[in-house]
Coordinates of C-alpha atoms and ligand atoms in Angstrom, one line a residue:
M1 CA -51.7 188.6 181.7
T2 CA -49.9 187.9 178.5
D3 CA -51.1 185.5 175.7
L4 CA -49.7 182.2 175.5
I5 CA -50.2 181.0 172.1
H6 CA -47.7 181.7 169.2
L7 CA -46.9 180.5 165.9
L8 CA -44.0 177.9 165.6
P9 CA -40.9 178.9 163.6
D10 CA -40.9 177.3 160.2
A11 CA -38.0 175.1 160.8
I12 CA -39.8 173.4 163.8
A13 CA -43.2 173.4 162.0
N14 CA -41.6 171.8 159.1
Q15 CA -39.7 169.2 161.2
I16 CA -43.0 168.2 163.0
A17 CA -44.8 167.9 159.5
A18 CA -41.8 165.9 158.3
G19 CA -42.5 163.3 160.8
E20 CA -45.6 162.2 158.9
V21 CA -43.9 161.8 155.5
V22 CA -40.2 160.8 156.5
Q23 CA -40.0 158.0 158.9
R24 CA -36.9 156.3 157.6
P25 CA -34.5 156.2 154.7
A26 CA -36.9 154.2 152.7
S27 CA -39.7 157.1 152.9
V28 CA -37.1 159.4 151.3
V29 CA -36.5 156.9 148.5
K30 CA -40.1 156.6 147.8
E31 CA -40.8 160.3 147.6
L32 CA -37.7 160.9 145.5
M33 CA -38.2 158.1 143.1
E34 CA -42.1 159.0 142.7
N35 CA -40.9 162.6 141.7
T36 CA -38.7 161.2 139.0
I37 CA -41.7 159.2 137.5
D38 CA -43.9 162.3 137.6
A39 CA -40.9 164.2 135.9
G40 CA -41.2 161.7 133.0
A41 CA -37.9 160.1 133.6
G42 CA -36.9 157.1 131.4
D43 CA -33.7 156.3 133.3
I44 CA -33.4 156.5 137.1
K45 CA -30.4 155.9 139.2
L46 CA -30.6 155.3 143.1
I47 CA -27.5 155.4 145.1
V48 CA -27.5 154.6 148.7
K49 CA -24.8 154.5 151.4
D50 CA -25.0 153.1 154.8
A51 CA -28.6 151.9 154.3
G52 CA -29.5 155.6 153.4
K53 CA -28.4 156.9 156.8
M54 CA -25.4 158.6 155.1
L55 CA -26.6 159.2 151.6
I56 CA -29.6 158.7 149.3
Q57 CA -29.1 160.2 146.0
V58 CA -31.6 159.8 143.1
I59 CA -30.7 160.9 139.6
D60 CA -33.1 161.1 136.8
N61 CA -33.2 162.1 133.2
G62 CA -36.8 163.8 133.5
C63 CA -38.1 167.4 132.8
G64 CA -35.7 169.1 135.1
M65 CA -36.5 172.4 137.0
S66 CA -35.8 176.1 136.5
E67 CA -33.8 178.1 138.9
R68 CA -36.9 179.4 140.5
D69 CA -38.6 176.0 140.6
A70 CA -35.5 174.5 142.2
R71 CA -35.9 176.9 145.2
M72 CA -39.7 176.8 145.2
C73 CA -39.9 173.0 145.4
F74 CA -38.6 173.1 149.0
E75 CA -41.4 175.3 150.1
R76 CA -44.2 173.4 152.0
H77 CA -47.3 173.0 149.8
A78 CA -45.2 173.8 146.7
T79 CA -46.2 171.6 143.8
S80 CA -46.5 171.7 140.1
K81 CA -49.0 168.8 140.0
I82 CA -52.3 170.5 141.1
H83 CA -53.6 173.9 140.9
K84 CA -57.2 173.8 142.4
A85 CA -59.1 171.8 144.8
D86 CA -60.9 170.0 141.9
D87 CA -57.7 168.6 140.7
L88 CA -57.5 166.6 143.8
L89 CA -60.6 164.6 142.4
A90 CA -58.8 163.3 139.3
I91 CA -55.0 162.9 140.2
Q92 CA -52.7 161.4 137.5
T93 CA -49.4 162.0 139.2
L94 CA -47.9 160.2 142.2
G95 CA -47.2 163.3 144.0
F96 CA -49.7 166.2 144.5
R97 CA -49.4 167.4 148.3
G98 CA -46.2 169.4 147.7
E99 CA -44.7 168.4 151.0
A100 CA -42.2 165.7 150.3
L101 CA -39.1 167.9 149.4
A102 CA -40.0 170.4 152.2
S103 CA -40.2 167.5 154.7
I104 CA -37.1 165.8 153.5
A105 CA -35.2 169.2 153.6
A106 CA -36.3 169.8 157.2
V107 CA -34.4 166.8 158.5
S108 CA -31.3 166.4 156.4
Q109 CA -28.8 168.0 154.3
V110 CA -29.9 168.3 150.7
E111 CA -28.1 169.2 147.5
L112 CA -30.2 169.4 144.3
K113 CA -28.9 169.9 141.0
S114 CA -31.3 170.2 138.0
K115 CA -31.3 171.3 134.3
R116 CA -34.2 171.5 131.9
R117 CA -33.7 170.2 128.4
G118 CA -33.1 173.2 126.3
D119 CA -31.5 175.3 129.1
E120 CA -27.8 176.2 128.7
I121 CA -26.9 175.7 132.3
G122 CA -28.4 174.0 135.3
T123 CA -28.8 175.1 139.0
C124 CA -27.5 173.7 142.3
I125 CA -29.1 174.5 145.5
Q126 CA -27.9 173.4 149.0
I127 CA -30.3 173.3 152.0
E128 CA -29.7 172.2 155.5
G129 CA -32.6 171.8 158.0
T130 CA -35.0 174.0 155.9
E131 CA -32.3 176.8 155.6
V132 CA -31.0 177.5 152.1
K133 CA -27.3 177.6 152.3
A134 CA -26.4 178.4 148.7
Q135 CA -27.6 178.5 145.2
F136 CA -25.5 178.8 142.1
P137 CA -25.4 177.8 138.5
V138 CA -23.8 174.5 137.6
N139 CA -23.0 172.5 134.4
C140 CA -25.0 169.2 134.8
P141 CA -26.9 166.9 132.5
D142 CA -30.6 167.3 131.7
G143 CA -32.8 166.1 134.6
T144 CA -32.4 166.2 138.3
S145 CA -30.2 164.8 140.9
V146 CA -31.2 165.1 144.6
S147 CA -28.8 164.0 147.3
V148 CA -30.0 163.5 150.9
K149 CA -27.2 163.4 153.3
N150 CA -27.2 162.5 156.9
L151 CA -30.9 161.9 157.4
F152 CA -32.1 163.1 160.9
F153 CA -28.9 164.8 161.5
N154 CA -30.9 167.4 163.5
V155 CA -33.4 165.0 165.1
P156 CA -31.3 162.6 167.1
A157 CA -34.3 161.0 168.6
R158 CA -35.4 159.8 165.2
R159 CA -32.0 158.6 164.0
S160 CA -31.7 156.4 167.1
F161 CA -35.0 154.9 166.1
L162 CA -33.7 153.5 162.8
K163 CA -33.1 149.8 162.7
S164 CA -30.0 147.9 161.6
N165 CA -28.6 148.6 158.0
N166 CA -29.8 145.4 156.9
L167 CA -33.4 146.1 157.9
E168 CA -33.2 149.7 156.5
L169 CA -31.9 148.4 153.2
K170 CA -34.7 145.9 153.0
Y171 CA -37.2 148.7 153.5
I172 CA -35.5 150.6 150.7
L173 CA -35.4 147.7 148.4
D174 CA -39.2 147.4 149.1
E175 CA -39.7 150.8 147.9
F176 CA -37.5 150.5 144.9
F177 CA -39.2 147.3 143.9
R178 CA -42.7 148.9 144.0
V179 CA -41.5 151.7 141.7
A180 CA -39.5 149.4 139.5
L181 CA -42.4 147.0 139.2
V182 CA -44.9 149.5 138.0
N183 CA -42.5 151.3 135.6
P184 CA -41.1 148.5 133.4
H185 CA -40.6 150.9 130.6
V186 CA -38.1 152.8 132.7
S187 CA -34.5 151.7 133.3
F188 CA -33.3 151.6 136.8
T189 CA -29.9 151.2 138.5
L190 CA -29.4 150.7 142.2
Y191 CA -26.0 151.2 143.8
N192 CA -25.3 150.3 147.4
Q193 CA -22.0 151.1 148.8
D194 CA -20.6 151.9 145.3
K195 CA -21.6 148.5 144.0
I196 CA -24.5 148.0 141.4
L197 CA -27.1 145.8 143.2
Y198 CA -29.7 145.9 140.3
Q199 CA -29.4 147.0 136.7
M200 CA -32.5 146.8 134.9
P201 CA -33.1 147.9 131.3
S202 CA -36.6 149.1 130.2
G203 CA -38.8 146.2 129.1
H204 CA -42.2 144.5 129.9
L205 CA -43.5 143.6 133.2
K206 CA -42.8 140.1 133.2
E207 CA -39.1 140.9 132.3
R208 CA -39.1 143.3 135.1
I209 CA -40.4 140.6 137.6
L210 CA -37.7 138.2 136.5
N211 CA -35.1 141.0 136.8
L212 CA -36.1 141.6 140.4
Y213 CA -36.8 138.0 141.5
G214 CA -34.7 135.9 139.4
S215 CA -35.3 133.9 136.1
S216 CA -36.7 130.9 138.0
Y217 CA -39.9 133.1 138.5
G218 CA -40.6 132.7 134.8
Q219 CA -42.3 129.2 135.5
K220 CA -44.1 130.4 138.5
L221 CA -46.4 133.0 136.9
I222 CA -49.7 133.0 135.2
P223 CA -51.3 136.0 133.6
L224 CA -54.3 137.9 134.8
E225 CA -56.5 140.0 132.6
Q226 CA -59.9 141.2 133.0
Q227 CA -61.5 144.3 131.3
T228 CA -64.7 145.8 132.7
P229 CA -66.3 149.1 132.5
M230 CA -65.6 149.7 136.2
V231 CA -62.1 148.4 136.3
N232 CA -59.4 147.0 134.2
I233 CA -57.4 144.3 135.7
S234 CA -53.9 143.0 134.6
G235 CA -50.8 141.5 136.0
F236 CA -49.6 138.1 137.2
L237 CA -50.4 135.5 139.7
G238 CA -48.0 133.0 141.3
K239 CA -49.1 129.5 140.6
P240 CA -50.7 127.8 143.5
E241 CA -47.9 125.3 144.0
F242 CA -45.4 128.3 144.7
A243 CA -47.5 129.7 147.4
K244 CA -45.5 130.6 150.4
K245 CA -46.0 130.4 154.2
T246 CA -45.1 134.0 154.6
R247 CA -46.1 137.1 152.8
G248 CA -43.6 137.7 150.1
E249 CA -44.6 139.1 146.6
Q250 CA -48.0 140.7 147.0
F251 CA -48.5 143.8 145.1
F252 CA -51.5 146.0 144.3
F253 CA -51.1 149.0 142.0
T254 CA -54.1 151.2 141.2
N255 CA -53.7 153.7 138.5
R256 CA -49.8 152.9 138.7
R257 CA -49.6 153.7 142.4
F258 CA -48.7 151.1 145.0
M259 CA -51.4 150.6 147.5
K260 CA -52.0 148.4 150.5
N261 CA -55.4 147.0 150.5
A262 CA -56.5 144.2 153.0
Y263 CA -59.9 144.0 151.5
F264 CA -58.7 143.3 148.0
H265 CA -56.1 141.0 149.5
H266 CA -58.8 138.9 150.9
A267 CA -60.5 138.7 147.5
V268 CA -57.4 137.3 146.0
E269 CA -56.7 134.9 148.8
T270 CA -60.2 133.5 148.9
A271 CA -59.9 132.9 145.2
F272 CA -56.9 130.7 145.8
K273 CA -58.6 129.0 148.8
E274 CA -59.0 125.5 148.0
L275 CA -55.7 125.4 145.8
I276 CA -53.1 126.2 148.5
P277 CA -52.7 124.9 152.0
D278 CA -54.5 126.9 154.8
D279 CA -51.1 128.2 156.1
S280 CA -49.8 129.5 152.7
T281 CA -50.4 132.7 150.9
P282 CA -50.2 133.4 147.2
S283 CA -48.0 135.9 145.3
Y284 CA -49.6 138.4 143.0
F285 CA -48.7 141.4 141.0
I286 CA -52.0 143.1 140.2
F287 CA -52.6 146.2 138.4
L288 CA -56.0 148.0 138.7
E289 CA -57.0 150.9 136.2
V290 CA -59.9 152.9 137.4
D291 CA -61.4 156.3 136.6
P292 CA -59.4 158.7 139.0
H293 CA -62.6 160.2 139.9
T294 CA -63.9 157.1 141.4
I295 CA -61.0 156.7 144.0
D296 CA -59.6 159.0 146.8
V297 CA -55.8 158.7 147.2
N298 CA -55.5 161.6 149.6
I299 CA -56.3 159.6 152.8
H300 CA -53.0 158.8 154.1
P301 CA -49.7 161.0 154.2
T302 CA -47.7 158.5 152.4
K303 CA -50.4 157.9 149.9
S304 CA -50.2 154.2 150.2
E305 CA -53.9 153.7 150.8
I306 CA -56.9 154.3 148.4
N307 CA -60.6 154.7 149.0
F308 CA -62.6 153.2 146.3
Q309 CA -66.1 154.4 145.7
D310 CA -67.4 151.0 144.8
N311 CA -65.3 148.7 147.0
K312 CA -67.7 145.8 147.0
S313 CA -68.0 145.5 143.2
I314 CA -64.3 145.8 142.6
Y315 CA -63.8 143.1 145.1
A316 CA -66.3 140.8 143.2
I317 CA -64.8 141.5 139.9
L318 CA -61.2 140.9 141.3
H319 CA -62.1 137.8 142.8
A320 CA -63.8 136.3 139.6
A321 CA -60.9 137.4 137.7
V322 CA -58.4 135.6 139.8
R323 CA -60.6 132.5 139.8
Q324 CA -61.0 132.7 136.1
S325 CA -57.4 133.0 135.5
L326 CA -56.6 130.0 137.7
G327 CA -59.3 128.0 136.0
R328 CA -58.0 129.1 132.4
F329 CA -54.8 127.6 133.3
N330 CA -56.5 124.5 134.5
L331 CA -55.3 124.9 138.0
A332 CA -58.5 125.2 139.8
P333 CA -60.3 121.8 139.7
S334 CA -61.9 120.8 143.1
L335 CA -58.7 119.8 144.7
D336 CA -59.0 119.4 148.4
F337 CA -55.7 120.3 150.1
E338 CA -57.3 120.3 153.7
K339 CA -57.3 116.6 153.5
E340 CA -54.0 115.4 152.7
P341 CA -54.2 112.7 149.9
G342 CA -53.8 109.3 151.3
M343 CA -55.1 110.3 154.7
D344 CA -58.1 107.8 154.2
P345 CA -57.4 104.4 156.0
P346 CA -56.1 102.5 152.9
P347 CA -56.1 98.7 152.9
L348 CA -53.0 97.3 154.4
P349 CA -50.3 96.3 151.7
A350 CA -50.8 92.7 150.2
G351 CA -49.3 90.1 152.4
Y352 CA -49.2 92.4 155.5
Q353 CA -50.8 91.1 158.6
V354 CA -51.3 92.6 162.1
R355 CA -50.6 89.7 164.2
Q356 CA -51.4 89.5 167.9
P357 CA -48.2 89.5 169.9
T358 CA -47.4 86.7 172.0
I359 CA -47.1 88.3 175.4
T360 CA -46.4 87.3 178.9
V361 CA -47.1 90.0 181.2
N362 CA -46.0 91.6 184.4
P363 CA -49.1 93.2 185.8
G364 CA -47.1 95.1 188.4
Y365 CA -44.8 96.8 186.2
N366 CA -45.3 100.5 185.3
P367 CA -43.0 102.1 182.8
F368 CA -44.1 105.6 183.8
T369 CA -42.5 105.5 187.2
T370 CA -39.5 106.7 185.3
Q371 CA -39.1 110.4 185.1
R372 CA -39.7 111.7 181.7
P373 CA -37.7 114.6 180.1
A374 CA -39.5 117.9 180.1
P375 CA -40.5 119.2 176.6
D376 CA -37.4 120.8 175.2
K377 CA -39.3 122.8 172.6
G378 CA -36.6 122.1 170.1
T379 CA -33.8 122.8 172.2
H380 CA -31.2 120.2 172.0
H381 CA -30.9 119.0 175.6
P382 CA -29.8 115.4 176.1
A383 CA -32.5 113.5 177.9
P384 CA -32.0 113.0 181.6
H385 CA -30.0 110.0 182.4
D386 CA -32.9 108.1 183.9
S387 CA -34.9 108.6 180.8
I388 CA -31.9 107.5 178.4
H389 CA -31.7 104.4 180.5
A390 CA -35.4 103.7 180.2
W391 CA -35.3 104.2 176.5
N392 CA -32.2 101.9 176.1
E393 CA -34.0 99.2 178.0
M394 CA -37.0 99.5 175.7
Y395 CA -34.8 99.8 172.6
A396 CA -32.9 96.7 173.6
A397 CA -36.2 94.6 173.0
L398 CA -37.0 96.4 169.7
P399 CA -37.1 94.4 166.5
K400 CA -34.0 95.2 164.4
P401 CA -34.3 95.8 160.8
G402 CA -33.3 92.9 158.6
R403 CA -33.0 90.5 161.3
G404 CA -36.6 88.9 160.7
S405 CA -38.1 87.4 163.8
D406 CA -36.5 88.4 167.1
N407 CA -37.4 85.6 169.4
S408 CA -36.3 87.2 172.8
P409 CA -39.0 86.9 175.5
L410 CA -41.0 90.1 175.7
F411 CA -40.7 90.1 179.4
P412 CA -37.8 88.9 181.6
E413 CA -38.2 85.5 182.4
N414 CA -38.5 86.1 186.2
Q415 CA -41.6 87.9 185.9
P416 CA -44.9 86.2 186.7
E417 CA -46.6 85.2 183.5
V418 CA -50.1 85.4 182.2
P419 CA -51.2 81.8 181.2
A420 CA -49.7 81.4 177.8
S421 CA -53.0 79.6 176.8
R422 CA -55.0 82.8 177.1
L423 CA -52.8 85.3 175.2
S424 CA -50.2 83.9 173.0
V425 CA -50.5 83.4 169.2
T426 CA -47.9 80.8 168.4
G427 CA -45.2 81.3 165.7
E428 CA -45.7 85.0 166.0
K429 CA -43.2 87.3 164.3
K430 CA -42.7 90.7 165.7
V431 CA -43.3 93.3 163.0
N432 CA -43.4 97.0 163.0
I433 CA -46.4 98.2 161.1
Q434 CA -47.9 101.4 159.6
V435 CA -51.5 102.2 160.1
N436 CA -53.7 104.8 158.7
V437 CA -50.5 105.9 156.6
A438 CA -49.6 108.1 159.5
F439 CA -48.7 106.0 162.6
L440 CA -46.2 103.3 163.1
I441 CA -46.7 100.8 165.8
T442 CA -44.2 98.7 167.6
H443 CA -43.7 97.2 170.9
T444 CA -41.2 96.9 173.6
K445 CA -40.8 94.9 176.6
T446 CA -43.4 96.8 178.5
G447 CA -46.0 97.9 176.1
I448 CA -47.1 98.8 172.8
V449 CA -45.5 102.1 171.2
I450 CA -47.5 104.2 168.7
L451 CA -45.4 106.7 166.9
D452 CA -46.3 109.7 164.6
Q453 CA -44.2 108.7 161.5
N454 CA -43.7 112.5 160.8
R455 CA -42.5 113.7 164.1
A456 CA -40.4 110.7 164.6
H457 CA -38.6 111.1 161.3
E458 CA -38.2 114.8 162.2
R459 CA -36.5 113.9 165.3
I460 CA -34.2 111.5 163.6
L461 CA -33.1 114.0 160.9
Y462 CA -32.8 116.9 163.4
E463 CA -30.3 115.0 165.5
R464 CA -28.6 113.7 162.4
F465 CA -28.1 117.1 161.1
L466 CA -26.7 118.3 164.3
K467 CA -24.5 115.2 164.4
T468 CA -25.6 114.6 168.0
N469 CA -24.3 111.2 167.9
Q470 CA -21.3 111.7 165.7
P471 CA -18.0 113.1 167.1
E472 CA -17.0 114.4 163.8
K473 CA -18.6 116.7 161.3
I474 CA -20.7 114.7 158.6
Q475 CA -19.2 115.4 155.3
G476 CA -21.7 116.5 152.7
Q477 CA -21.8 114.4 149.4
H478 CA -20.0 116.1 146.5
L479 CA -22.1 116.8 143.4
L480 CA -20.3 116.3 140.2
L481 CA -22.1 119.1 138.4
P482 CA -22.9 121.6 141.2
P483 CA -26.4 122.8 140.5
T484 CA -27.1 126.6 140.5
I485 CA -30.0 128.0 142.4
T486 CA -31.4 131.5 141.8
L487 CA -33.3 133.3 144.6
N488 CA -35.1 136.5 144.9
P489 CA -33.1 139.3 146.5
D490 CA -34.6 138.9 150.0
D491 CA -33.8 135.2 149.9
T492 CA -30.4 135.8 148.7
R493 CA -29.6 138.2 151.6
L494 CA -30.9 135.5 154.0
L495 CA -29.0 132.7 152.6
Q496 CA -25.8 134.8 152.5
E497 CA -26.5 135.4 156.3
W498 CA -27.0 131.6 157.0
I499 CA -24.4 130.1 154.4
S500 CA -21.8 129.2 157.2
H501 CA -24.6 127.5 159.2
F502 CA -25.7 125.5 155.9
S503 CA -22.0 124.6 155.7
N504 CA -22.0 123.2 159.3
L505 CA -24.9 121.1 158.4
G506 CA -23.2 119.6 155.2
F507 CA -24.2 122.1 152.5
E508 CA -21.2 123.7 150.8
I509 CA -22.8 126.8 149.0
S510 CA -21.0 129.5 147.3
H511 CA -22.3 132.9 146.1
F512 CA -22.2 132.9 142.2
G513 CA -22.9 136.5 141.4
K514 CA -26.1 138.5 142.1
N515 CA -28.8 136.1 143.1
S516 CA -27.3 132.9 142.2
F517 CA -25.5 130.3 144.3
L518 CA -23.8 127.0 143.4
V519 CA -24.4 124.0 145.6
H520 CA -21.1 121.8 146.0
T521 CA -22.3 119.4 148.6
L522 CA -25.3 118.1 150.2
P523 CA -26.2 116.5 153.5
P524 CA -26.8 112.7 152.9
D525 CA -30.5 112.9 153.3
V526 CA -31.2 115.7 150.8
P527 CA -32.2 114.5 147.3
P528 CA -29.9 116.2 144.9
K529 CA -32.8 116.8 142.2
E530 CA -34.8 118.8 144.7
V531 CA -31.9 121.0 146.0
G532 CA -33.3 124.4 144.7
P533 CA -36.9 124.2 146.1
F534 CA -35.4 122.5 149.1
I535 CA -33.1 125.4 150.0
E536 CA -35.9 128.0 149.1
S537 CA -38.5 126.2 151.5
V538 CA -35.9 125.9 154.3
I539 CA -35.1 129.8 154.0
E540 CA -38.8 130.4 154.0
S541 CA -39.3 128.6 157.2
L542 CA -36.3 130.6 158.7
K543 CA -38.3 133.8 158.0
T544 CA -41.1 132.8 160.5
P545 CA -41.1 135.1 163.3
A546 CA -42.3 132.5 165.8
Q547 CA -38.6 130.9 165.6
D548 CA -37.6 129.9 169.0
T549 CA -35.1 132.5 170.3
R550 CA -33.5 129.9 172.6
L551 CA -32.3 127.8 169.6
S552 CA -28.8 128.4 168.3
K553 CA -28.7 129.3 164.4
D554 CA -27.5 125.6 163.5
Q555 CA -30.4 124.3 165.6
K556 CA -32.9 126.4 163.8
L557 CA -31.7 125.3 160.3
A558 CA -31.6 121.7 161.5
K559 CA -35.1 122.0 162.5
A560 CA -36.2 123.7 159.3
M561 CA -34.5 121.1 157.3
A562 CA -35.8 118.3 159.3
C563 CA -39.4 119.6 159.0
R564 CA -38.9 120.0 155.3
L565 CA -37.6 116.4 154.7
A566 CA -39.4 114.3 157.2
V567 CA -41.9 111.9 155.8
K568 CA -45.3 113.3 155.9
R569 CA -48.5 111.7 157.2
G570 CA -50.0 110.2 154.4
T571 CA -46.9 108.7 152.9
R572 CA -47.0 105.1 152.7
L573 CA -43.7 103.5 153.9
H574 CA -41.9 100.2 153.0
P575 CA -41.4 97.8 155.7
E576 CA -37.5 98.6 155.7
E577 CA -38.5 102.3 156.2
I578 CA -40.7 101.7 159.0
D579 CA -38.2 99.5 160.7
S580 CA -35.5 102.1 160.1
I581 CA -37.5 105.0 161.5
I582 CA -38.1 102.9 164.7
E583 CA -34.6 101.8 165.0
N584 CA -33.1 105.2 164.4
L585 CA -35.4 107.0 166.6
F586 CA -34.6 105.0 169.6
A587 CA -31.1 105.8 169.0
C588 CA -31.8 109.3 169.4
Q589 CA -31.0 111.4 172.5
V590 CA -34.6 112.8 172.9
P591 CA -36.7 110.3 171.1
D592 CA -39.9 111.3 172.6
L593 CA -40.1 114.7 171.4
S594 CA -40.2 116.3 168.1
P595 CA -37.7 119.2 167.4
D596 CA -40.9 121.4 168.0
G597 CA -41.3 119.8 171.4
K598 CA -44.4 117.9 170.6
P599 CA -44.9 114.3 171.5
V600 CA -43.6 111.7 169.1
M601 CA -45.2 108.7 170.7
I602 CA -47.6 107.2 173.2
I603 CA -47.2 104.0 175.0
L604 CA -49.7 101.7 175.9
P605 CA -48.4 99.7 178.9
F606 CA -49.4 96.0 178.8
S607 CA -50.3 96.4 182.3
D608 CA -53.0 98.9 181.3
L609 CA -54.3 96.6 178.6
I610 CA -54.5 93.8 181.1
H611 CA -56.3 96.1 183.5
K612 CA -58.8 97.5 180.9
L613 CA -59.5 94.0 179.3
K614 CA -60.0 92.8 182.8
I615 CA -57.5 90.0 182.3
T616 CA -56.9 88.3 185.5
Ligands
LIG701 N1 -37.1 164.8 140.1 C1 -37.8 166.0 139.7 N2 -37.8 166.6 138.5 C2 -38.6 167.6 138.2 N3 -39.2 168.0 139.0 C3 -39.3 167.7 140.3 C4 -38.5 166.6 140.8 N4 -38.7 166.6 142.1 C5 -39.5 167.4 142.4 N5 -39.9 168.3 141.5 C6 -40.9 169.3 141.5 O1 -40.9 169.7 142.8 C7 -42.4 169.8 143.3 C8 -42.4 169.4 144.7 O2 -42.1 168.0 144.9 P1 -42.7 167.4 146.2 O3 -42.3 168.1 147.4 O4 -42.3 165.9 145.9 O5 -44.2 167.5 146.0 P2 -45.1 166.9 145.0 O6 -44.5 165.6 144.4 O7 -46.2 166.3 145.9 O8 -45.7 168.0 144.0 C9 -42.9 169.0 142.4 O9 -44.4 169.3 142.0 C10 -42.1 169.0 141.1 O10 -42.7 170.2 140.4
LIG702 MG1 -43.5 164.3 145.3

């Protein structure tokens, strides 16, 4: 019998190995950019086309390579960065495994041009799927340029796994940001489809953060600094008030290498604990410097994870450093966000009295015999006809704002009455009231209605933004001086994607270069002063993956805006505001459900009260 086992040809072995290092265009960007940093470059250009699927080119002015090195660098395990096993214990460079270029060349068409400072002439080498096609001398500037074309041209299965250009470009930007953040002394330019997306001169870390995330970030940061024999910590923390609901800018770098570390993330997050709402998470740019002998960076093919010899001590130091920094900037008093301010039952406003209603009762009447609409989970169905009818009927008896007392009888005259001597309070005015700064109470012909003020207002705004009751589009209010808003690049792309939907809802916004926008009109309910933070927070909620896929984009946006603008529980309302919420809610098409599909109100039918109070 013949033996079965044979060695795989180099090309296949390399392709298999490449799977670990090169998962998508962003992995190529990461490896090429890291090589430029290791080569001591002071200026780096990244050029991408078709989100890196067609071209990724990285040009640097680093040390360059000789003719032989330019060939050698594509061999697997070919590196200039370590020589012996011991070197692995004290790695100072980003690369060291000598497999990135070999892996990239196995799955794409690569052209590398390189010249060392002092050499007369450079070299150009062309490789396709591991095979060297040509190498010849060229005239080129000092440094190296690597072009990676048609990634995965020979692994169609991999290519078909790639995501949309938008998403792949986002992954590329993530890698670009990581390298740019940790190397503020290096200038970077990023070209996407021949257009400059970022151009950043060398500078300090804070300047780099502002270059990447917009100048408004300047007011959002506080410095972090802690020197100990075990670890030096530096960087910036986002102020607690700018904490976001989704993970955004959270960066750890150890010895200038980006790393993911859930354990240290926990240290930071718990340090912020009482300062931010439970569902929010802080931003941070944290740089750790440790003795390279005390860490192991060789635990993951993409080198994005690091083992620390003394994880626990660093956790404790980091936690204390963040706490101290927050405290030093006077931000860490014992605030208690879990309890919204004003949630304690306050005394009623002066002159406010809850009066017993004058009621006459039909004990046989049951308002729940009418079918209620099924929860619409935010989708905008008109309520079933019966239900609208029931609401209209109830609404007809509601107190109207500004009308003072409404003396219409609570129940139709032909209903049998409970003797007035038992229940009525003479001279009673119907008033809508707020209790516990969270609930509104009103009454209808048939019972007492208790509303959640927040959900009620959300429903009103949601329908108003969608103009459910208006035949024509609501015109936004024109602003005399259109405010400029500056967003981070992720949010910029998102706003561009949603800009026509913002316009449908009354926001005329125009792109004003790079990450800035001008706001020309606002929907009537949006306070002009808060337009920037308002748009940012709405964009933030659009990122939530839990968004209901059955909603149209307009509905999603209306929901996000309503949620941001609606009065919160804990807000004390003026009597006119209470009346207005109640009146407007009952004019809605689906008054009993919030845009999220949660109940807005409960009704205590008088008949139940009569029964429970054993009134005969
Ligand atoms: N931009 C560059 N400038 C100079 N030398 C480079 C550059 N890119 C790669 N090299 C050389 O090619 C070698 C192989 O690169 P790579 O496959 O990424 O492995 P590693 O970075 O782990 O050494 C590097 O060790 C380095 O000597
Ligand atoms: Mg490398």
